[in-house]
XYZ file of C-alpha atoms in Angstrom:
742
model
C 24.435 -3.366 31.154
C 23.180 -4.813 34.479
C 19.711 -5.435 35.842
C 19.483 -4.384 39.462
C 15.783 -5.119 39.940
C 15.228 -8.625 38.631
C 16.893 -11.708 39.967
C 16.053 -14.104 37.125
C 17.281 -14.326 33.567
C 20.418 -12.822 32.107
C 21.766 -10.075 34.368
C 24.555 -8.709 32.142
C 24.252 -7.714 28.454
C 27.144 -6.540 26.309
C 26.742 -4.269 23.287
C 29.246 -2.747 20.870
C 29.079 0.812 19.495
C 31.256 2.992 17.299
C 31.893 5.281 20.246
C 30.616 5.468 23.822
C 30.293 8.812 25.628
C 29.909 8.846 29.377
C 27.741 11.196 31.437
C 30.715 13.465 32.052
C 31.129 14.189 28.299
C 30.563 17.804 27.312
C 28.531 18.886 24.308
C 31.670 20.114 22.573
C 33.419 16.754 22.977
C 30.348 14.923 21.823
C 30.086 17.109 18.715
C 33.767 16.550 17.899
C 33.376 12.773 18.185
C 30.037 12.222 16.478
C 28.760 14.933 14.138
C 31.761 16.880 12.903
C 32.699 14.376 10.173
C 29.151 14.376 8.765
C 29.158 18.188 8.611
C 32.463 18.031 6.710
C 30.973 15.555 4.253
C 27.947 17.823 3.805
C 29.989 20.844 2.732
C 31.810 18.515 0.316
C 28.548 17.529 -1.388
C 27.527 14.365 0.520
C 24.093 14.267 2.151
C 23.988 13.536 5.870
C 21.472 12.402 8.479
C 21.820 12.534 12.274
C 18.993 11.089 14.370
C 18.635 10.350 18.066
C 16.963 7.225 19.398
C 16.037 6.214 22.925
C 13.310 5.930 25.516
C 11.326 8.889 26.753
C 13.164 11.367 29.002
C 16.577 10.092 27.821
C 17.909 13.496 26.663
C 17.426 13.291 22.899
C 16.207 16.874 22.445
C 18.983 18.120 24.725
C 21.546 16.300 22.575
C 20.201 17.883 19.373
C 19.460 21.434 20.552
C 20.995 21.804 24.006
C 20.402 24.921 26.080
C 21.443 28.532 25.866
C 24.482 27.781 28.014
C 25.310 24.304 26.712
C 24.607 24.159 22.977
C 23.715 20.927 21.192
C 25.025 19.482 17.958
C 22.528 21.371 15.767
C 23.636 24.936 16.690
C 27.276 23.832 16.549
C 26.774 22.357 13.076
C 25.128 25.578 11.892
C 27.970 27.668 13.235
C 30.520 25.351 11.642
C 28.853 25.647 8.226
C 28.564 29.451 8.366
C 32.156 29.797 9.572
C 33.306 27.676 6.656
C 31.431 29.646 3.954
C 32.292 33.019 5.489
C 33.333 35.369 2.714
C 31.901 33.066 0.017
C 28.224 33.290 0.915
C 25.680 33.979 -1.823
C 23.420 36.679 -0.341
C 20.655 36.732 -2.960
C 17.513 34.606 -2.803
C 16.972 33.955 -6.494
C 18.070 30.298 -6.211
C 15.821 28.148 -4.001
C 15.718 24.377 -3.311
C 13.114 22.561 -5.377
C 11.761 19.007 -5.037
C 14.399 16.648 -3.601
C 17.655 17.625 -5.317
C 16.821 20.368 -7.815
C 17.098 24.143 -7.709
C 14.483 26.681 -8.746
C 15.468 30.067 -10.164
C 13.079 32.715 -8.879
C 11.858 35.827 -10.600
C 12.086 39.253 -8.977
C 8.510 39.062 -7.691
C 9.123 35.649 -6.210
C 12.324 36.875 -4.538
C 10.383 39.720 -2.901
C 7.774 37.203 -1.744
C 10.483 35.047 -0.140
C 11.928 38.086 1.614
C 8.473 39.013 2.928
C 7.893 35.466 4.231
C 11.239 35.485 6.018
C 10.631 38.933 7.525
C 7.146 37.934 8.733
C 8.508 34.737 10.243
C 11.274 36.506 12.167
C 8.899 39.260 13.253
C 6.547 36.711 14.829
C 8.930 36.270 17.734
C 8.352 38.406 20.783
C 11.022 40.679 22.218
C 11.982 38.274 24.966
C 12.238 35.451 22.418
C 14.540 37.598 20.318
C 16.638 38.352 23.383
C 16.928 34.678 24.242
C 17.832 33.716 20.698
C 20.381 36.546 20.638
C 21.954 35.163 23.771
C 21.985 31.723 22.180
C 23.662 32.948 19.024
C 26.171 34.961 21.008
C 26.999 31.814 22.872
C 27.347 30.039 19.545
C 29.919 32.552 18.378
C 31.736 32.405 21.691
C 31.964 28.628 21.973
C 32.126 27.573 18.345
C 34.833 29.792 16.952
C 37.525 27.972 15.029
C 39.961 28.465 17.907
C 37.819 26.265 20.125
C 37.868 23.387 17.633
C 41.583 23.295 16.950
C 44.790 23.584 18.910
C 47.597 26.054 18.268
C 49.337 23.694 15.892
C 46.260 23.199 13.717
C 44.939 25.592 11.069
C 42.310 28.131 11.988
C 39.642 26.642 9.705
C 38.004 23.629 11.410
C 37.480 21.971 8.049
C 41.026 22.463 6.754
C 42.433 19.004 7.466
C 43.938 16.218 5.466
C 41.773 14.483 2.865
C 39.263 17.336 3.059
C 38.481 19.313 -0.075
C 37.304 22.842 0.786
C 34.672 24.664 -1.157
C 37.280 26.726 -3.036
C 38.558 23.757 -5.019
C 35.261 23.355 -6.902
C 35.927 25.639 -9.848
C 34.360 26.079 -13.253
C 36.059 26.206 -16.601
C 36.677 29.911 -16.076
C 38.666 29.170 -12.864
C 36.324 31.220 -10.698
C 35.565 30.543 -7.056
C 32.298 29.078 -5.846
C 29.716 30.542 -3.510
C 27.220 28.893 -1.178
C 23.623 29.580 -0.184
C 22.060 28.083 2.955
C 18.357 27.202 3.195
C 16.688 25.545 6.181
C 13.339 23.881 6.871
C 11.691 22.518 10.009
C 8.838 19.984 10.069
C 7.376 17.330 12.334
C 5.615 13.970 11.916
C 2.724 13.944 14.394
C 0.312 10.979 14.415
C 1.636 9.973 10.959
C 0.823 13.439 9.556
C 3.498 15.852 8.320
C 3.223 19.459 9.486
C 5.390 22.482 8.661
C 6.662 24.053 11.881
C 7.617 27.288 10.095
C 4.111 28.061 8.847
C 2.246 30.868 10.601
C -0.480 29.416 12.812
C -3.944 30.913 12.711
C -5.331 32.567 15.839
C -8.739 30.913 15.407
C -9.213 27.662 17.278
C -11.392 26.017 14.636
C -8.810 26.241 11.850
C -6.512 23.218 11.758
C -2.919 23.031 10.633
C -2.260 22.160 7.023
C -1.173 18.569 6.417
C 1.697 18.122 3.935
C 2.128 15.210 1.554
C 5.226 13.169 0.819
C 5.814 12.873 -2.934
C 8.481 11.479 -5.226
C 10.305 13.122 -8.095
C 11.233 11.519 -11.412
C 14.278 9.862 -9.847
C 12.208 8.180 -7.137
C 13.537 10.441 -4.346
C 11.065 11.391 -1.611
C 10.402 14.986 -0.629
C 7.780 16.924 1.329
C 5.545 18.923 -0.977
C 4.915 22.615 -0.155
C 7.478 22.581 2.690
C 8.816 26.065 3.436
C 12.537 26.671 2.850
C 13.915 29.828 4.498
C 17.156 31.418 3.333
C 19.486 32.100 6.268
C 22.629 34.187 6.200
C 23.875 33.741 9.763
C 23.737 31.434 12.751
C 21.619 33.997 14.585
C 18.828 33.772 12.005
C 18.969 29.984 12.016
C 18.650 29.882 15.832
C 15.667 32.242 15.653
C 13.975 29.991 13.112
C 14.717 26.971 15.308
C 13.111 28.799 18.235
C 9.993 29.553 16.152
C 9.693 25.912 15.101
C 10.023 24.713 18.706
C 7.120 26.972 19.692
C 4.901 25.245 17.114
C 6.109 21.737 17.948
C 3.891 19.227 19.764
C 4.866 18.801 23.436
C 2.892 17.295 26.314
C 3.327 16.364 29.944
C 3.460 12.694 30.949
C 4.339 10.885 34.114
C 7.859 10.221 32.830
C 8.604 13.658 31.346
C 7.101 17.113 31.846
C 8.109 18.264 28.339
C 7.755 15.066 26.316
C 8.098 15.312 22.549
C 4.958 13.854 20.964
C 6.279 13.968 17.388
C 9.371 13.305 15.267
C 10.950 16.640 14.295
C 13.249 17.021 11.268
C 15.462 20.110 10.902
C 17.049 20.184 7.423
C 19.928 22.346 6.153
C 20.328 22.465 2.374
C 23.570 23.904 0.967
C 23.538 25.181 -2.639
C 26.927 25.550 -4.395
C 26.928 28.233 -7.092
C 29.513 29.623 -9.475
C 31.036 32.967 -8.544
C 30.181 34.896 -11.680
C 27.718 37.469 -12.995
C 25.262 34.778 -14.134
C 25.785 31.987 -11.579
C 24.490 28.486 -12.016
C 24.245 25.563 -9.625
C 27.146 23.151 -9.220
C 25.750 20.912 -6.511
C 23.237 20.496 -3.712
C 23.870 18.793 -0.370
C 21.551 18.348 2.594
C 22.128 17.774 6.313
C 19.127 16.660 8.394
C 18.775 16.424 12.175
C 15.919 14.210 13.332
C 14.790 14.284 16.954
C 12.802 11.076 17.292
C 10.094 10.860 19.926
C 10.912 8.399 22.677
C 9.397 4.961 22.905
C 7.251 4.512 26.011
C 4.896 2.169 27.810
C 1.454 3.469 28.574
C 1.266 1.820 32.006
C 4.338 3.797 33.078
C 3.538 7.142 31.456
C -0.134 6.945 32.523
C -1.161 8.012 29.019
C -4.812 8.098 27.996
C -6.909 9.844 25.368
C -4.798 11.879 22.938
C -1.567 10.933 24.743
C -2.398 7.244 24.283
C -3.035 7.743 20.546
C 0.241 9.675 20.218
C 2.177 6.941 22.017
C 0.693 4.292 19.722
C 1.729 6.174 16.573
C 5.216 6.857 17.986
C 5.810 3.210 18.885
C 4.434 2.062 15.518
C 6.787 4.308 13.500
C 9.777 3.244 15.641
C 8.775 -0.397 15.171
C 8.724 0.036 11.370
C 12.151 1.746 11.580
C 13.430 -1.322 13.427
C 11.940 -3.622 10.786
C 13.695 -1.676 8.014
C 17.075 -1.845 9.762
C 16.634 -5.571 10.462
C 15.767 -6.189 6.791
C 18.852 -4.204 5.693
C 21.023 -6.356 7.957
C 19.462 -9.548 6.583
C 19.976 -8.453 2.968
C 23.690 -8.007 3.626
C 24.042 -11.774 3.939
C 24.508 -13.186 0.394
C 23.456 -16.665 1.530
C 19.988 -15.546 2.584
C 17.148 -14.611 0.278
C 16.668 -10.815 0.058
C 13.665 -9.715 2.053
C 11.274 -6.818 1.482
C 12.216 -3.572 3.247
C 9.009 -1.805 4.397
C 10.129 1.783 3.820
C 6.679 2.916 2.642
C 4.809 1.711 5.743
C 5.735 4.852 7.670
C 6.327 8.519 6.825
C 9.546 8.502 8.844
C 11.176 5.554 7.054
C 10.013 6.860 3.692
C 11.987 10.069 4.269
C 15.007 8.121 5.611
C 15.087 5.692 2.673
C 17.793 7.497 0.586
C 20.220 7.514 3.527
C 19.684 3.803 4.223
C 20.164 2.972 0.533
C 23.621 4.554 0.248
C 22.715 8.052 -0.958
C 24.234 9.755 2.075
C 25.867 9.256 5.461
C 23.753 8.442 8.501
C 24.635 8.654 12.192
C 22.462 7.121 14.898
C 22.830 8.559 18.412
C 21.481 6.266 21.144
C 20.478 8.024 24.375
C 20.315 5.939 27.554
C 18.133 6.610 30.586
C 20.014 5.155 33.551
C 16.961 4.959 35.790
C 16.202 1.392 36.883
C 12.456 1.721 36.180
C 13.119 1.979 32.435
C 15.363 -1.092 32.275
C 13.129 -3.108 29.894
C 12.671 -0.193 27.464
C 16.394 0.638 27.569
C 17.301 -3.004 26.921
C 15.034 -3.004 23.869
C 16.732 0.188 22.633
C 20.163 -1.370 23.088
C 19.184 -4.504 21.167
C 17.802 -2.383 18.357
C 20.990 -0.285 18.214
C 23.077 -3.468 18.187
C 21.272 -4.537 14.999
C 21.805 -1.069 13.493
C 25.533 -1.286 14.324
C 25.827 -4.385 12.109
C 24.384 -2.602 9.061
C 27.206 -1.718 6.695
C 26.471 1.513 4.886
C 27.965 1.790 1.404
C 27.982 5.293 -0.083
C 27.184 5.039 -3.772
C 29.723 6.897 -5.938
C 28.587 9.602 -8.333
C 29.333 7.542 -11.422
C 27.821 7.644 -14.920
C 24.372 7.074 -13.467
C 24.592 10.269 -11.397
C 22.644 13.244 -12.665
C 23.587 16.732 -11.412
C 20.915 18.946 -9.865
C 18.457 20.308 -12.404
C 17.809 24.043 -12.609
C 14.194 25.018 -13.182
C 12.563 28.383 -13.711
C 9.859 30.109 -11.726
C 7.191 28.116 -13.583
C 8.854 24.798 -12.745
C 10.128 24.095 -16.274
C 13.798 23.130 -16.658
C 16.267 25.752 -17.907
C 18.734 24.543 -20.565
C 22.176 26.136 -20.465
C 24.646 26.158 -23.352
C 28.382 26.564 -22.918
C 29.459 29.452 -25.128
C 33.096 28.296 -25.015
C 32.279 24.994 -26.704
C 32.960 24.938 -30.459
C 32.067 22.674 -33.302
C 35.665 21.460 -33.500
C 35.160 19.579 -30.236
C 32.466 17.409 -31.793
C 33.553 14.097 -33.361
C 33.781 14.019 -37.147
C 31.118 11.541 -38.083
C 31.574 11.941 -41.841
C 35.124 10.654 -41.748
C 34.147 7.607 -39.729
C 31.245 6.850 -42.033
C 33.341 7.171 -45.210
C 35.979 4.855 -43.817
C 33.392 2.138 -43.302
C 32.022 2.349 -46.886
C 33.422 -0.040 -49.522
C 34.385 1.192 -53.015
C 32.783 -1.289 -55.428
C 34.256 0.330 -58.559
C 37.575 -1.417 -58.006
C 36.007 -4.863 -58.442
C 35.964 -6.662 -61.813
C 32.867 -7.737 -63.709
C 33.210 -11.414 -62.707
C 33.732 -10.480 -59.097
C 30.621 -8.344 -59.243
C 28.618 -11.247 -60.680
C 29.926 -13.589 -58.032
C 29.116 -11.024 -55.366
C 25.622 -10.642 -56.780
C 25.075 -14.418 -56.871
C 26.316 -14.826 -53.324
C 24.081 -12.012 -52.168
C 21.121 -13.628 -53.943
C 21.854 -16.958 -52.286
C 22.145 -15.288 -48.919
C 18.881 -13.450 -49.530
C 17.087 -16.664 -50.523
C 18.517 -18.497 -47.522
C 17.557 -15.657 -45.225
C 14.019 -15.561 -46.572
C 13.686 -19.314 -46.254
C 14.918 -19.193 -42.683
C 12.521 -16.360 -41.953
C 9.670 -18.327 -43.521
C 10.493 -21.430 -41.510
C 10.803 -19.328 -38.397
C 7.456 -17.709 -39.066
C 5.799 -21.080 -39.630
C 7.379 -22.398 -36.454
C 6.250 -19.379 -34.492
C 2.734 -19.627 -35.893
C 2.593 -23.317 -35.003
C 3.825 -22.644 -31.490
C 1.338 -19.821 -31.104
C -1.478 -22.037 -32.372
C -0.477 -24.824 -29.985
C -0.203 -22.385 -27.119
C -3.565 -20.855 -27.970
C -5.146 -24.277 -28.240
C -3.649 -25.254 -24.898
C -4.943 -22.058 -23.331
C -8.381 -22.696 -24.793
C -8.380 -26.215 -23.377
C -7.273 -24.909 -20.016
C -9.903 -22.198 -20.137
C -12.571 -24.716 -21.101
C -11.538 -27.040 -18.309
C -11.447 -24.191 -15.822
C -14.896 -22.990 -16.885
C -16.312 -26.493 -16.731
C -14.868 -27.016 -13.272
C -16.179 -23.659 -12.221
C -19.646 -24.466 -13.570
C -19.656 -27.788 -11.770
C -18.587 -26.107 -8.573
C -21.287 -23.466 -9.024
C -23.896 -26.134 -9.660
C -22.856 -28.103 -6.610
C -22.691 -25.036 -4.414
C -26.086 -23.745 -5.596
C -27.695 -27.161 -5.155
C -26.224 -27.506 -1.695
C -27.382 -24.005 -0.826
C -30.901 -24.649 -2.072
C -31.118 -28.001 -0.307
C -29.844 -26.528 2.919
C -32.312 -23.622 2.669
C -35.193 -26.005 1.864
C -34.323 -28.251 4.779
C -33.983 -25.225 7.000
C -37.438 -23.970 5.992
C -38.963 -27.409 6.530
C -37.392 -27.705 9.943
C -38.528 -24.178 10.813
C -42.122 -24.947 9.762
C -42.149 -28.196 11.703
C -40.659 -26.525 14.726
C -43.171 -23.666 14.529
C -46.128 -26.061 14.219
C -44.814 -28.148 17.080
C -44.375 -25.083 19.263
C -47.911 -23.862 18.476
C -49.389 -27.257 19.257
C -47.443 -27.422 22.492
C -48.704 -23.975 23.475
C -52.287 -25.026 22.775
C -51.861 -28.223 24.727
C -50.335 -26.340 27.635
C -53.229 -23.833 27.626
C -55.995 -26.488 27.542
C -54.254 -29.393 29.172
C -56.344 -31.489 31.608
C -54.708 -34.409 33.426
C -56.098 -37.834 32.571
C -56.952 -38.619 36.199
C -59.105 -35.510 36.557
C -60.772 -36.186 33.212
C -61.625 -39.802 34.229
C -62.925 -38.636 37.619
C -65.146 -35.981 36.015
C -66.376 -38.513 33.512
C -67.289 -40.934 36.296
C -69.133 -38.153 38.123
C -71.129 -37.387 35.007
C -71.995 -41.053 34.569
C -73.103 -41.333 38.233
C -75.282 -38.281 37.861
C -76.816 -39.603 34.669
C -77.550 -42.935 36.393
C -79.121 -41.113 39.343
C -81.272 -39.029 36.977
C -82.446 -42.200 35.242
C -83.197 -43.816 38.605
C -85.175 -40.774 39.768
C -87.097 -40.702 36.505
C -88.016 -44.322 37.017
C -89.155 -43.633 40.569
C -91.205 -40.693 39.349
C -92.935 -42.871 36.771
C -93.699 -45.491 39.398
C -95.138 -42.919 41.804
C -97.306 -41.389 39.105
C -98.651 -44.809 38.196
C -99.440 -45.543 41.848
C -101.334 -42.277 42.210
C -103.412 -42.989 39.183
C -104.084 -46.534 40.343
C -105.116 -45.728 43.895
C -107.417 -42.746 43.372
C -108.260 -42.880 47.127
C -108.652 -40.060 49.664
C -105.179 -40.589 50.734
C -104.104 -39.370 47.321
C -103.618 -35.859 48.576
C -101.234 -36.996 51.236
C -99.361 -39.129 48.729
C -99.345 -36.305 46.245
C -97.821 -34.035 48.823
C -95.156 -36.550 49.677
C -94.496 -37.331 46.083
C -94.347 -33.620 45.282
C -91.693 -33.166 47.900
C -89.688 -36.020 46.474
C -90.157 -34.669 42.971
C -88.926 -31.253 44.020
C -85.805 -32.829 45.440
C -85.341 -34.874 42.302
C -85.849 -31.820 40.088
C -83.265 -29.863 42.050
C -80.779 -32.675 41.654
C -81.512 -32.901 37.963
C -81.056 -29.122 37.541
C -77.724 -29.317 39.270
C -76.658 -32.202 37.036
C -77.857 -30.322 33.925
C -75.913 -27.222 34.936
C -72.745 -29.305 35.362
C -73.266 -30.909 31.985
C -73.931 -27.555 30.315
C -70.760 -26.175 31.869
C -68.744 -29.076 30.529
C -70.321 -28.648 27.105
C -69.430 -24.945 27.136
C -65.813 -25.721 28.018
C -65.639 -28.265 25.230
C -67.068 -25.740 22.737
C -64.414 -23.199 23.773
C -61.712 -25.826 23.349
C -63.054 -26.624 19.878
C -63.009 -22.893 18.967
C -59.411 -22.472 20.167
C -58.356 -25.553 18.206
C -59.991 -24.098 15.103
C -58.058 -20.836 15.594
C -54.792 -22.746 15.956
C -55.600 -24.701 12.808
C -56.248 -21.425 10.987
C -52.875 -20.030 12.149
C -51.162 -23.226 11.038
C -52.780 -22.857 7.617
C -51.470 -19.281 7.353
C -47.966 -20.466 8.339
C -48.207 -23.170 5.710
C -49.152 -20.564 3.093
C -46.096 -18.468 4.051
C -43.924 -21.559 3.736
C -45.417 -22.246 0.306
C -44.595 -18.647 -0.715
C -40.993 -19.157 0.430
C -40.819 -22.399 -1.477
C -42.144 -20.617 -4.581
C -39.419 -17.968 -4.286
C -36.818 -20.700 -3.896
C -38.148 -22.373 -7.003
C -37.855 -19.088 -8.923
C -34.266 -18.705 -7.699
C -33.571 -22.270 -8.818
C -34.945 -21.522 -12.294
C -32.807 -18.403 -12.510
C -29.736 -20.397 -11.577
C -30.631 -22.981 -14.200
C -30.821 -20.178 -16.769
C -27.363 -18.994 -15.698
C -26.013 -22.505 -16.059
C -27.554 -22.697 -19.544
C -25.770 -19.451 -20.509
C -22.504 -20.865 -19.248
C -23.126 -23.992 -21.350
C -23.573 -21.747 -24.392
C -20.240 -20.087 -23.614
C -18.645 -23.499 -23.388
C -20.079 -24.383 -26.800
C -18.597 -21.171 -28.222
C -15.215 -22.091 -26.752
C -15.466 -25.538 -28.342
C -16.209 -23.905 -31.712
C -13.112 -21.775 -31.304
C -11.109 -24.888 -30.529
C -12.379 -26.474 -33.730
C -11.407 -23.319 -35.603
C -7.895 -23.555 -34.167
C -7.650 -27.178 -35.327
C -8.708 -26.118 -38.810
C -6.058 -23.396 -38.801
C -3.458 -25.911 -37.713
C -4.450 -28.209 -40.587
C -4.146 -25.217 -42.953
C -0.655 -24.499 -41.614
C 0.370 -28.157 -42.116
C -0.953 -28.109 -45.692
C 0.935 -24.900 -46.380
C 4.070 -26.470 -44.980
C 3.626 -29.476 -47.255
C 3.192 -27.167 -50.244
C 6.342 -25.345 -49.204
C 8.261 -28.639 -49.085
C 6.931 -29.537 -52.526
C 7.988 -26.132 -53.883
C 11.427 -26.560 -52.392
C 11.765 -30.024 -53.926
C 10.623 -28.686 -57.290
C 13.093 -25.797 -57.187
C 15.933 -28.136 -56.215
C 15.296 -30.421 -59.212
C 14.916 -27.580 -61.733
C 18.010 -27.382 -63.933
C 19.913 -24.209 -63.908
C 19.935 -22.373 -67.210
C 22.979 -20.557 -68.501
C 22.613 -16.900 -67.840
C 23.896 -14.405 -70.350
C 26.619 -12.191 -69.098
C 25.559 -8.645 -68.996
C 26.680 -5.550 -67.251
C 26.124 -5.028 -63.557
C 23.521 -2.328 -63.973
C 21.550 -4.242 -66.615
C 21.570 -7.379 -64.505
C 20.321 -5.507 -61.414
C 17.625 -3.723 -63.463
C 16.349 -7.012 -64.881
C 16.326 -8.517 -61.398
C 14.300 -5.646 -59.999
C 11.912 -5.621 -62.978
C 11.346 -9.371 -62.737
C 10.718 -9.172 -59.019
C 8.236 -6.337 -59.392
C 6.291 -7.906 -62.271
C 5.976 -11.436 -60.913
C 2.534 -12.027 -59.312
C 2.012 -13.553 -55.923
C 1.666 -17.303 -55.488
C -1.720 -18.899 -55.431
C -0.966 -20.964 -52.364
C -1.675 -18.086 -50.021
C -5.246 -17.030 -49.364
C -6.566 -13.710 -48.245
C -7.252 -14.992 -44.755
C -3.533 -15.723 -44.070
C -1.549 -12.500 -43.646
C 1.859 -13.913 -44.559
C 4.188 -11.671 -46.571
C 7.306 -13.849 -46.607
C 5.934 -16.795 -48.702
C 4.947 -14.378 -51.490
C 8.543 -13.161 -51.655
C 9.736 -16.743 -52.014
C 7.416 -17.342 -54.996
C 8.690 -14.148 -56.596
C 12.265 -15.319 -56.354
C 11.522 -18.743 -57.839
C 9.579 -17.173 -60.693
C 12.458 -14.820 -61.458
C 14.933 -17.650 -61.417
C 12.842 -19.651 -63.906
C 12.527 -16.637 -66.191
C 16.266 -16.174 -66.364
């Protein structure tokens, strides 16, 4: 693969594939070399998956479906299947696919409903659509006859080759031939939603399509719930249904492709194998799926926006998750590396493909290449992805003991149990003979041997009970130690948590208190600054005004002195010239009074300004007092929150005290266990030193009766209290008491 546009980096890339088909390859040759083997495996009971991958406008849909003149692999596969089952086709509709691998037996009413659904679906096509599909099916029969697949030296059946088991070889116990029923479905994954392409769309614009859910059956296999399965009896019907699904599929025009697929479409063919008898039952189910993946694209090249941009994002995301799954499968094949998680459930597409990737069927990946130089980067990414997929080794799991055949369910979904009438009771294994062979006849033993056997059994019973008692004590001790350790860990964890809570709450409260203090200080400072800015007078102007006031006051005092002197002179003289002096003095007094009035007005003005400044300062002080009250209210709330937190801490301390009491209780229980163990040792020592008395020889039945009577009548030991629920020590005391009695 060469890069003709760029002059830097690696110019040639080499990739390896299972088979490479050039542009001159015909559809027939491509089908023979890629899909034919998977179709053969499908009719033999192996599930198959064929999916195309590539950039947009690379020919994926053409490879799957083709045209009316040049058919794709899907119509050829359909024709191959119907040609193979010709003459052995089951024409009724009373057996329908159910869930992932089961079959549902339909009632007569349900069969009529299926026939009505199929008739309505085929009738939805217009006359010209029917004519086109008829031409397509005629072309199918012309091009895909068995003579076109094989040469003159080969058999007429395209599937009759070496190592291929035809459908006739699957026979029942009655040596009857098998029949086959074909069901198909067609769905798409659009914007990570699953839609059924065979459902009848409503004519109203407001009604949306129904979204289907992906579920899992009891075996963990994924299936699409409520997906329509249509019974088909010929290639013509299948091509009509394919045409109907293509009409409902999501297509759009982009810069790179006029008919760009905006969804992943999945066309599934499910083949049911039935017995050829009056009451047929299912022998097997196989499925062949064709997935036409939407092409990966870059938005700057396709000029996508709006809905097209959303569609491209979902398409690229699902393809990216598919690449992650294949890369994880390749990594897990290496035994030296740690197995990684395979993200099958992150996308609807990979969730449906999971069985094929996990060895429950064959999978074939067809990589389509767009040779245009403008798509070099996207094509290179596709080739790298396909190179990783080529390295994945697919292992088909055999149908071993863990394989369960398809389950047959009734119309209500409940399984139908079938019994083989040819099976007889003689075929069952004789369990009575095996059980009698294992029993031992004790009547052939002598009396001494019976006594020895009884003594040995008693010793074994005593030893077993002692071992059980020791084991129980050991287990109780370990459980007590483990519980005590857990309590200590819990106490430590709670104490650490309480300390952390205390520290965090204290830090939070301190930070909030500091924040409030800083906010109050900042607010007061800002208010003071605003007041100062409003009533700010420079010091030079204030000094100048003050000097003017002082000069005026000195002038007023000087004029008052002059006025007093003049008045004294007038009183002292009393002469005729007093009128003249009075006139002159009056003139001077008028001038002095005017100057004094002007000075008084200036002083009054200054006093007024000072009073206004005092009033504004009082208002600012009042606002500061209100702000201080709000801060006090906030501080009060913080104090209440602090008290509440202290109460919480006190409750936690009480819980810690309860945990400590439990720890003390555990210590007391441990001391009780140790005392019981000491008593057990003392009992054992006492029983070991007790001399054995000679037992009278009696018959076997009398001896066993006395043993049972002594065991039942002996009371329980006093060493066990009601609080300790221990049944084994009481049995030990019973045995010792019986031994002493004998």
